[in-house]
Structures are given as structure tokens and as C-alpha cells.
XYZ file of C-alpha atoms in Angstrom:
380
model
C -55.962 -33.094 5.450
C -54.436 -29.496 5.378
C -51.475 -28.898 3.166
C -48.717 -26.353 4.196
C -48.947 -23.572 2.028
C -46.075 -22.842 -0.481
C -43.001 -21.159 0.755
C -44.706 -21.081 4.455
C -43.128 -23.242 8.021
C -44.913 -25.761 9.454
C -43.434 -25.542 12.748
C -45.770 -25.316 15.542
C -46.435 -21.685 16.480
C -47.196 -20.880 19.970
C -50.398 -18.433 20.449
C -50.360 -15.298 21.836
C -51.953 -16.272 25.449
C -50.168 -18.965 25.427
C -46.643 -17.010 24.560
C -48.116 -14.114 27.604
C -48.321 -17.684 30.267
C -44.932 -18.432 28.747
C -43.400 -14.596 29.822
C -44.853 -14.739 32.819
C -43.769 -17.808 34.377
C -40.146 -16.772 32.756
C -40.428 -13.421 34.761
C -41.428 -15.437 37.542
C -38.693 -17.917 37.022
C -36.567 -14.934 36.893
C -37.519 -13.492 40.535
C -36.718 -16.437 41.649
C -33.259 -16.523 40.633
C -32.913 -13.288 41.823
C -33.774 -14.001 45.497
C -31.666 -17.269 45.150
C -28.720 -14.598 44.179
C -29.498 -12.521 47.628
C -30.180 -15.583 49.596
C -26.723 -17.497 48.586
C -24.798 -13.871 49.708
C -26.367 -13.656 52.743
C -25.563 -17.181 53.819
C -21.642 -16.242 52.950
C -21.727 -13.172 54.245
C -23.472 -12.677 57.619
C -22.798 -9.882 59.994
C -20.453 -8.586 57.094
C -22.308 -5.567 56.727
C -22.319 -4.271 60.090
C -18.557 -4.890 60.457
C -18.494 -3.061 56.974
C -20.592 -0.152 58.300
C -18.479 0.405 61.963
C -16.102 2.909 62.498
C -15.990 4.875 59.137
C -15.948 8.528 59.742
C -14.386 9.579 56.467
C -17.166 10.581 53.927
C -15.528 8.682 51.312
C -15.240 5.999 52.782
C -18.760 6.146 54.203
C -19.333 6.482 50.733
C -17.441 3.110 49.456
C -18.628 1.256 52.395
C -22.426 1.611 51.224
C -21.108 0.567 47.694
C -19.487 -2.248 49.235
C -22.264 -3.258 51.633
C -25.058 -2.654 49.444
C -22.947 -4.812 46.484
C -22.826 -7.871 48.999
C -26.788 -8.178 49.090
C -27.627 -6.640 45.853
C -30.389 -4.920 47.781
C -30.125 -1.298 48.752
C -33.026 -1.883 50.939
C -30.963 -4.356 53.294
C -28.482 -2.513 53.866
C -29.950 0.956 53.974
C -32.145 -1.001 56.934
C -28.932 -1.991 58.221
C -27.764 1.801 58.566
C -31.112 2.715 59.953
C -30.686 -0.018 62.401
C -27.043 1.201 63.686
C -27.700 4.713 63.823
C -30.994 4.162 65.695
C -28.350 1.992 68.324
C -25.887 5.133 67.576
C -23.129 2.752 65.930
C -22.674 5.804 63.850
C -23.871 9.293 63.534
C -26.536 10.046 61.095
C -23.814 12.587 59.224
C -21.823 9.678 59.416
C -24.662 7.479 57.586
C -25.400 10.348 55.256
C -22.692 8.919 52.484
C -23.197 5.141 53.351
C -26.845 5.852 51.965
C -25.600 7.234 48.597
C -23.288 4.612 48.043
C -25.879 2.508 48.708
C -27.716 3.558 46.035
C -24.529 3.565 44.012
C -24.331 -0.156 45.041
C -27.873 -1.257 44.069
C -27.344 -0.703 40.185
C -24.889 -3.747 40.608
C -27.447 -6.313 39.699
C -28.915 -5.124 36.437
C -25.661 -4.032 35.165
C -24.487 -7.965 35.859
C -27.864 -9.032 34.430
C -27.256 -6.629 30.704
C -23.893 -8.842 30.562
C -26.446 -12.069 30.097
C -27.124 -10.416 26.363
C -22.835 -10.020 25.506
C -23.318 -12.536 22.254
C -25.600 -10.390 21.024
C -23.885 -7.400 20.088
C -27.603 -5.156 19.026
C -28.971 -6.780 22.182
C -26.116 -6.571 24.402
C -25.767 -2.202 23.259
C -29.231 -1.568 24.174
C -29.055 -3.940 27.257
C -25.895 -2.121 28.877
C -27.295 0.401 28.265
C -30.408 0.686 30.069
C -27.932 -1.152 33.048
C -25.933 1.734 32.942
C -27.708 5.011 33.273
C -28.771 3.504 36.403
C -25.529 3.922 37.042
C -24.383 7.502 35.898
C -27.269 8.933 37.430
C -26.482 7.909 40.684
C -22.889 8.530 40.499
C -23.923 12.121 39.324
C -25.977 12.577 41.803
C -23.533 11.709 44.659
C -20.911 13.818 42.981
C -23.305 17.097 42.779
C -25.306 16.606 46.422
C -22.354 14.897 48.612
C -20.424 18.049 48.601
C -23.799 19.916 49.037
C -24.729 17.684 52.060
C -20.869 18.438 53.384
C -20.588 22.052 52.908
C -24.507 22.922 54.070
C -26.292 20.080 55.442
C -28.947 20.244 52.610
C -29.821 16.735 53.200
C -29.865 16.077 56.634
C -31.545 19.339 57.883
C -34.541 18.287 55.017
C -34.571 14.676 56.680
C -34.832 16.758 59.843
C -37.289 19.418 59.533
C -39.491 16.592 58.226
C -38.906 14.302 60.804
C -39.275 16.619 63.762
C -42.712 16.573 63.226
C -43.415 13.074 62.022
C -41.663 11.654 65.232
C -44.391 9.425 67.668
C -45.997 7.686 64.105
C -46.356 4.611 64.566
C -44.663 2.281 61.366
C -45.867 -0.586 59.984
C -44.339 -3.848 58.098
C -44.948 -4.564 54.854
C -44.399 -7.961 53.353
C -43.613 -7.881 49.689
C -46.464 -10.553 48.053
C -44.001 -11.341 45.198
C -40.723 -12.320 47.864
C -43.213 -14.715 49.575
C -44.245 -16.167 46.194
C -40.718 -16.590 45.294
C -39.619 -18.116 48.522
C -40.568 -21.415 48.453
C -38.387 -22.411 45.272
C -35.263 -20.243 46.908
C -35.902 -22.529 50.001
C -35.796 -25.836 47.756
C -32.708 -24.705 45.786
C -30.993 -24.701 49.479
C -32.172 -27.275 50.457
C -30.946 -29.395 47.467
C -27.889 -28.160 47.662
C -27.309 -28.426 51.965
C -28.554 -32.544 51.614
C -25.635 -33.342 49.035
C -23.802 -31.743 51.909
C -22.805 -28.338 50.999
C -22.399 -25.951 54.072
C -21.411 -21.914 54.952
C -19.759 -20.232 52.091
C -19.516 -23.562 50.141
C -23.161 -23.278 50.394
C -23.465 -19.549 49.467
C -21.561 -19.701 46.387
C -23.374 -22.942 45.060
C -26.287 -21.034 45.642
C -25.789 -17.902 44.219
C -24.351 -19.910 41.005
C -27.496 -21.353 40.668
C -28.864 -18.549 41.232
C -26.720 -16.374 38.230
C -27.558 -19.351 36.166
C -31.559 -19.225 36.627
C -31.220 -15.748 36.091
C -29.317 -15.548 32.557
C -31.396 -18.671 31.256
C -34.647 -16.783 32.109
C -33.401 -13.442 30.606
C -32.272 -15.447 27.570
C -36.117 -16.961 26.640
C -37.798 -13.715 28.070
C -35.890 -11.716 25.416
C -37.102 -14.251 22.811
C -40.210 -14.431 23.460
C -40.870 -10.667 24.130
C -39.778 -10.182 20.489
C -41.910 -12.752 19.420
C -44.970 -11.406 21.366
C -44.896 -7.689 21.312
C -46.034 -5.966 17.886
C -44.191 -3.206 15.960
C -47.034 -1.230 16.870
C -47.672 -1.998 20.757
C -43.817 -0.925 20.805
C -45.085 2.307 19.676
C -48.055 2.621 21.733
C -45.858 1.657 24.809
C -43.247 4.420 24.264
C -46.093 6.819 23.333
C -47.872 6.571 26.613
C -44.436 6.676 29.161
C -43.635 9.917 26.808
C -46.833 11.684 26.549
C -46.485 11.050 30.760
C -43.272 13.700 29.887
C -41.597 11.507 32.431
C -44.031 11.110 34.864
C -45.845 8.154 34.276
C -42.777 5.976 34.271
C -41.626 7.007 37.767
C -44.806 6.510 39.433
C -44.707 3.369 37.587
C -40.893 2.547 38.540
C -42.106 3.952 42.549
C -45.148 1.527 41.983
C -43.624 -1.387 41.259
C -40.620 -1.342 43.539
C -42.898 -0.379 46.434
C -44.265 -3.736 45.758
C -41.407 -5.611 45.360
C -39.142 -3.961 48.048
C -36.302 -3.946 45.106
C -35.100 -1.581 43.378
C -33.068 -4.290 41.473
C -35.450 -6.577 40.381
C -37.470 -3.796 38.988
C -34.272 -2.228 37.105
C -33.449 -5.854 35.859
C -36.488 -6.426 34.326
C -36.241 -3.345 32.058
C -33.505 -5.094 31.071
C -34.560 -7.594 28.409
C -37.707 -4.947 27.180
C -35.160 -2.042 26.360
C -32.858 -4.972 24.958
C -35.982 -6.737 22.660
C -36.555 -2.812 21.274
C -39.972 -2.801 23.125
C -38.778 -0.026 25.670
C -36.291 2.865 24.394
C -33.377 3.923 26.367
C -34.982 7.476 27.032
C -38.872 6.196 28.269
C -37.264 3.470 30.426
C -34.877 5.920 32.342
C -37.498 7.731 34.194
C -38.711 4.689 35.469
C -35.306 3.826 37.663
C -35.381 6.979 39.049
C -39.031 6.153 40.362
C -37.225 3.048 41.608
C -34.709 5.135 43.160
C -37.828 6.659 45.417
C -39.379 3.356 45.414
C -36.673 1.339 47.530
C -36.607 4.088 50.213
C -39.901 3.056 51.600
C -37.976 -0.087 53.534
C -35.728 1.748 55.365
C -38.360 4.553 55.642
C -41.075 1.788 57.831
C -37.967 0.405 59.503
C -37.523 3.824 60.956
C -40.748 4.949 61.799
C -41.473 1.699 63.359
C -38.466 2.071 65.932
C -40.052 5.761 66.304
C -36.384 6.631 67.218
C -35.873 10.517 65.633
C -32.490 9.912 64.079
C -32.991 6.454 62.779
C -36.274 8.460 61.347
C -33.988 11.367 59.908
C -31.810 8.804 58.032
C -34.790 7.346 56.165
C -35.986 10.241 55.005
C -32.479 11.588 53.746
C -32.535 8.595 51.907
C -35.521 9.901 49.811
C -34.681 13.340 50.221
C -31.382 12.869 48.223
C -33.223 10.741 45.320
C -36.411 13.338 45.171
C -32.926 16.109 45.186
C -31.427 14.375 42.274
C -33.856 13.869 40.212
C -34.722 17.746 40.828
C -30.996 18.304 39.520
C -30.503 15.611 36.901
C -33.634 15.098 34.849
C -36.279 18.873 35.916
C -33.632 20.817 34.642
C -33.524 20.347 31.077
C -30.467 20.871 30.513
C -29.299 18.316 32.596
C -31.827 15.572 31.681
C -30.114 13.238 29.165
C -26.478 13.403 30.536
C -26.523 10.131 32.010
C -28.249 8.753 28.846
C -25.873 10.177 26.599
C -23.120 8.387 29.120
C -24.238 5.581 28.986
C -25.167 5.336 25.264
C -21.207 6.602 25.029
C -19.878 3.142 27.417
C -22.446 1.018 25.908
C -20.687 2.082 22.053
C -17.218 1.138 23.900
C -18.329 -2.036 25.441
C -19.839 -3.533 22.172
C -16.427 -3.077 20.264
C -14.768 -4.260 23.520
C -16.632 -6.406 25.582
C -13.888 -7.082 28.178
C -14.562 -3.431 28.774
C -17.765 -4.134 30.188
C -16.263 -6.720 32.908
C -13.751 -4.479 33.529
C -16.307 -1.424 34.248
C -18.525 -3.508 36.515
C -14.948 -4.782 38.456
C -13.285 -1.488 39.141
C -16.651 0.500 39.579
C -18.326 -1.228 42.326
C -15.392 -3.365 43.567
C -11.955 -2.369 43.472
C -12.682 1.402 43.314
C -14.509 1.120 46.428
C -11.927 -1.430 48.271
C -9.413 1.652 47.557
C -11.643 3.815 49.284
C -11.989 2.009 52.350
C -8.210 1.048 52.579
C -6.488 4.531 52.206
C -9.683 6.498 53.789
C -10.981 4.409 56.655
């Protein structure tokens, strides 16, 4: 019969293979929630987007219409498809789609600054969470501010996107189907269906569903950030930092490009740095790179959309959508210089919102909501 040693617990502790299965099936539990969170806004809001998207000339409001749009799906492939799509009908003029695509990539940093709010009790957690959420955010909103006025006053962009697409027009495009949304739709199609036999329909629907969806999302977070503590050694921390920085950058955006190639999201693979940079086992600085791979990564939808339809200026806006990321990332992290800014930003907010956490609400609120609504209302 074995006797607890002095002064040690004799609750049951979980293996490591067993606590790897456990991640796992929590990031997988996590996806899921995520896709539930798309699914329940499309079913409220269909068709928004191309009403959204119609008759904006303004840059600005271009610009707050692909915050808006993008914001509503919490995909900046959907709606950058959806752009695609209307200029290839010419609803709008690729100069006109220009801004939409920027503040669609504005708009997709929505989702894992709602997801850092999941670690608010936590006020260590919740610093380093918000974080990592937000210099998502700054470096996009830097990178608008320096290349829109480029893009206006030379056509930096759009001639790039054009030069390049002159001669790739006639190749034929492909689909790709994302391996990890088909292994995630079957429970997003049971979580609807639940909720449509109690009798739940349109935007009654949508909202239960995305609730559920928030829910699944903040519960997985929650154990994954426990557990990833639990699991991951002082010194595979070290070892995990030591490789993305010896990469000087590198290897975490072809990672970040990886990644969201595969999943077609540049949110889900944003949101999942969330909880490592929040357990300590990612810094702020080694996970940064990797959005801005993700920022390259998510491009690749609108990119096969357009060379499928083989139409030149549905083509042209695809590629200005990567053109402007590979631009800013030229700009905001080669130059030295320049590199850290949007970490030291967002290491600045993230102080702010741990002494005031309302702050953090009130950021995500007037930054991709009312501040956009504004836009469109006075500009449009």
C-alpha cells in the first residue's frame, strides 16, 4: 500500500500525453466555437455586406465599410471575397475597393482582441493577453495610416496589383477547402440544429448561436490557458522563444502564413496566440511576427477567388490585398526603427486597460464600431 509522502498532494495528476490529448481537443473545442461565432453572424446578417460595400466612393468610408463588413463575419477572408466578387461584377471600382481591403484587415483583429477580454479576472493574464490582441491591431491601423495616403496620392498599390496581374491574367485558380473548417463543421451544424428544433429562427437564431458560440470560446480559452501552464516547462518556454528569435523574425511569419493558409483565418490563428503569450509560453515580441505572416496568410482566399474568375480587375484587387500587407511589413517591422512601435503601443493600452478594465470594452466599442459607423454616416 503506498503512503503519500510528507508535505506532498495526493491529488491525481494528469500525465503529460494525456495533458497534450487534453490541449488538443480544447484547441479543437475552441475552433469550433469559433466557426459557431461566424456561422450565428452570417445567419443574422445575410446580404449585409454587399449592401455595406455599394455605393461608397469616399476613401474613408471605403475604409470604415471594410471595418464594418469584415467585423460582421469576423473573417477578412469573406468579405475581402465579397469585394473581389463585386468588383469582378464592377459594383465598384477597384480604387474604390482599394480602402475596403485595408479596413478589412483593420476589421479582422476584432476576434482576438474579443477573445484577450476572456482572461479580464486575471489581471497578469489579462496584460499579456491584450496585449498580443492588440498589436494586431496597431499594426494594421499604422499601416493604413502610412500606405492609404500613399495608395491616394501615387497609386503604389494598385499599379503593384497591376503590373503583377497583367501578366498572371488567363491562370486558371483553384479551390481550396480548409481540412480544419470541415472538421469543425459538423458540431457548428449540431449547435444549429439544437437550437432551430426548440424553435429559434433568423436573427433569434443568429444571436443564440453566436452566444453559444462566445461561450464555447471563453470556456475553451479558460482550460487551454490552464493547462498550457501546467504542460509547458520553464525551459521549452525558452527553447520556443529561442527558435522564433534566432528566425530574426522570419520563422514566425512563415509559420503565421503557414498556418492561416491552412485554416483560411487569419483570426483563428491570431486567437490562438492568445492564451500561449497569456500562459508566458510565447513573448509579446516572438509572437508579433507571426500575425503579420497571418496578415499574408488570409490573402490567399480572395487571391484563388480571383484567379479562378480569371477576370483582370477582380485579379488586381487580390493581389493589392497582399501587396499592401508584404508593403507594411516592409515599413513597420524591416526598418528597424520602426519595428516595435506597435508593440510598444500596445504594451502602453494593455498597462491602461489592466488599471481600467472598462477601458478595454470601451477600446474594442469605439475602434471597430462606433468609429467606423461615424465614418460611413458623415462620409458616405
Amino acid at each position: 500500500m503506498a503512503i503519500a509522502a510528507p508535505g506532498r498532494s495526493t491529488r491525481f495528476d494528469m500525465s503529460t500525453w494525456m495533458r497534450s490529448a487534453l490541449v488538443f481537443g480544447l484547441i479543437y473545442t475552441f475552433l469550433v466555437g469559433v466557426s459557431a461565432l461566424e456561422k450565428g453572424i452570417k445567419i443574422m446578417g445575410e446580404d449585409t455586406q454587399e449592401r455595406l460595400f455599394s455605393s461608397v466612393s469616399n476613401p474613408i468610408a471605403g475604409l470604415c465599410v471594410g471595418i464594418l463588413g469584415t467585423v460582421l463575419v469576423q473573417s477578412s477572408s469573406a468579405s475581402t471575397s465579397v469585394i473581389v466578387g463585386l468588383v469582378a461584377t464592377k459594383g465598384i471600382s477597384v480604387d474604390a475597393a482599394i480602402p475596403m481591403i485595408m479596413g478589412a484587415n483593420i476589421g479582422t483583429t476584432v476576434t482576438n482582441t474579443l477573445v484577450s477580454l476572456g482572461h479580464i479576472r486575471q489581471p497578469a493574464e489579462f496584460k499579456r493577453a491584450f496585449a498580443a490582441a492588440t498589436v494586431h491591431d496597431f499594426f494594421n491601423v499604422l499601416a493604413v495610416a502610412i500606405l492609404l495616403p500613399v495608395e491616394l496620392l501615387t497609386g503604389a498599390i494598385s499599379k503593384t496589383a497591376t503590373w503583377i496581374s497583367d501578366r498572371l491574367v488567363g491562370t486558371a485558380g483553384s479551390e481550396w477547402k480548409s481540412p480544419v473548417k470541415a472538421w469543425v463543421k459538423k458540431p457548428v451544424e449540431w449547435i444549429v440544429n439544437v437550437e432551430d428544433a426548440v424553435g429559434l429562427t433568423g436573427n433569434v437564431l443568429g444571436t443564440f448561436v453566436v452566444l453559444t458560440g462566445l461561450v464555447i470560446v471563453l470556456l475553451a480559452l479558460t482550460f487551454i490557458t490552464k493547462n498550457m501552464r501546467k504542460l509547458v516547462a520553464d525551459r521549452v518556454e525558452k527553447s520556443v522563444n529561442t527558435v522564433l528569435g534566432r528566425g530574426s523574425g522570419s520563422v514566425a511569419m512563415l509559420l503565421g502564413l503557414v498556418i492561416t493558409v491552412a485554416v483560411q483565418s487569419s483570426s483563428i490563428t491570431t486567437s490562438i496566440l492568445i492564451p500561449l503569450t497569456a500562459a508566458g509560453v510565447l513573448t509579446l515580441r516572438n509572437a508579433y511576427p507571426v500575425t503579420l505572416g497571418a496578415n499574408v496568410g488570409t490573402t490567399i482566399t480572395a487571391l484563388l477567388a480571383a484567379l479562378a474568375a480569371s477576370v483582370p480587375e477582380a485579379l488586381t484587387v487580390g493581389l493589392a490585398h497582399t501587396t499592401f500587407n508584404v508593403m507594411g511589413i516592409a515599413v513597420l517591422y524591416v526598418l528597424p526603427f520602426a519595428r516595435y512601435v506597435p508593440v510598444r503601443l500596445a504594451e502602453g493600452l494593455a498597462e491602461i486597460a489592466v488599471k481600467r478594465r472598462v477601458w478595454a470594452v470601451a477600446y474594442v466599442m469605439t475602434a471597430f464600431i462606433i468609429l467606423p459607423l461615424i465614418g460611413v454616416a458623415l462620409l458616405r
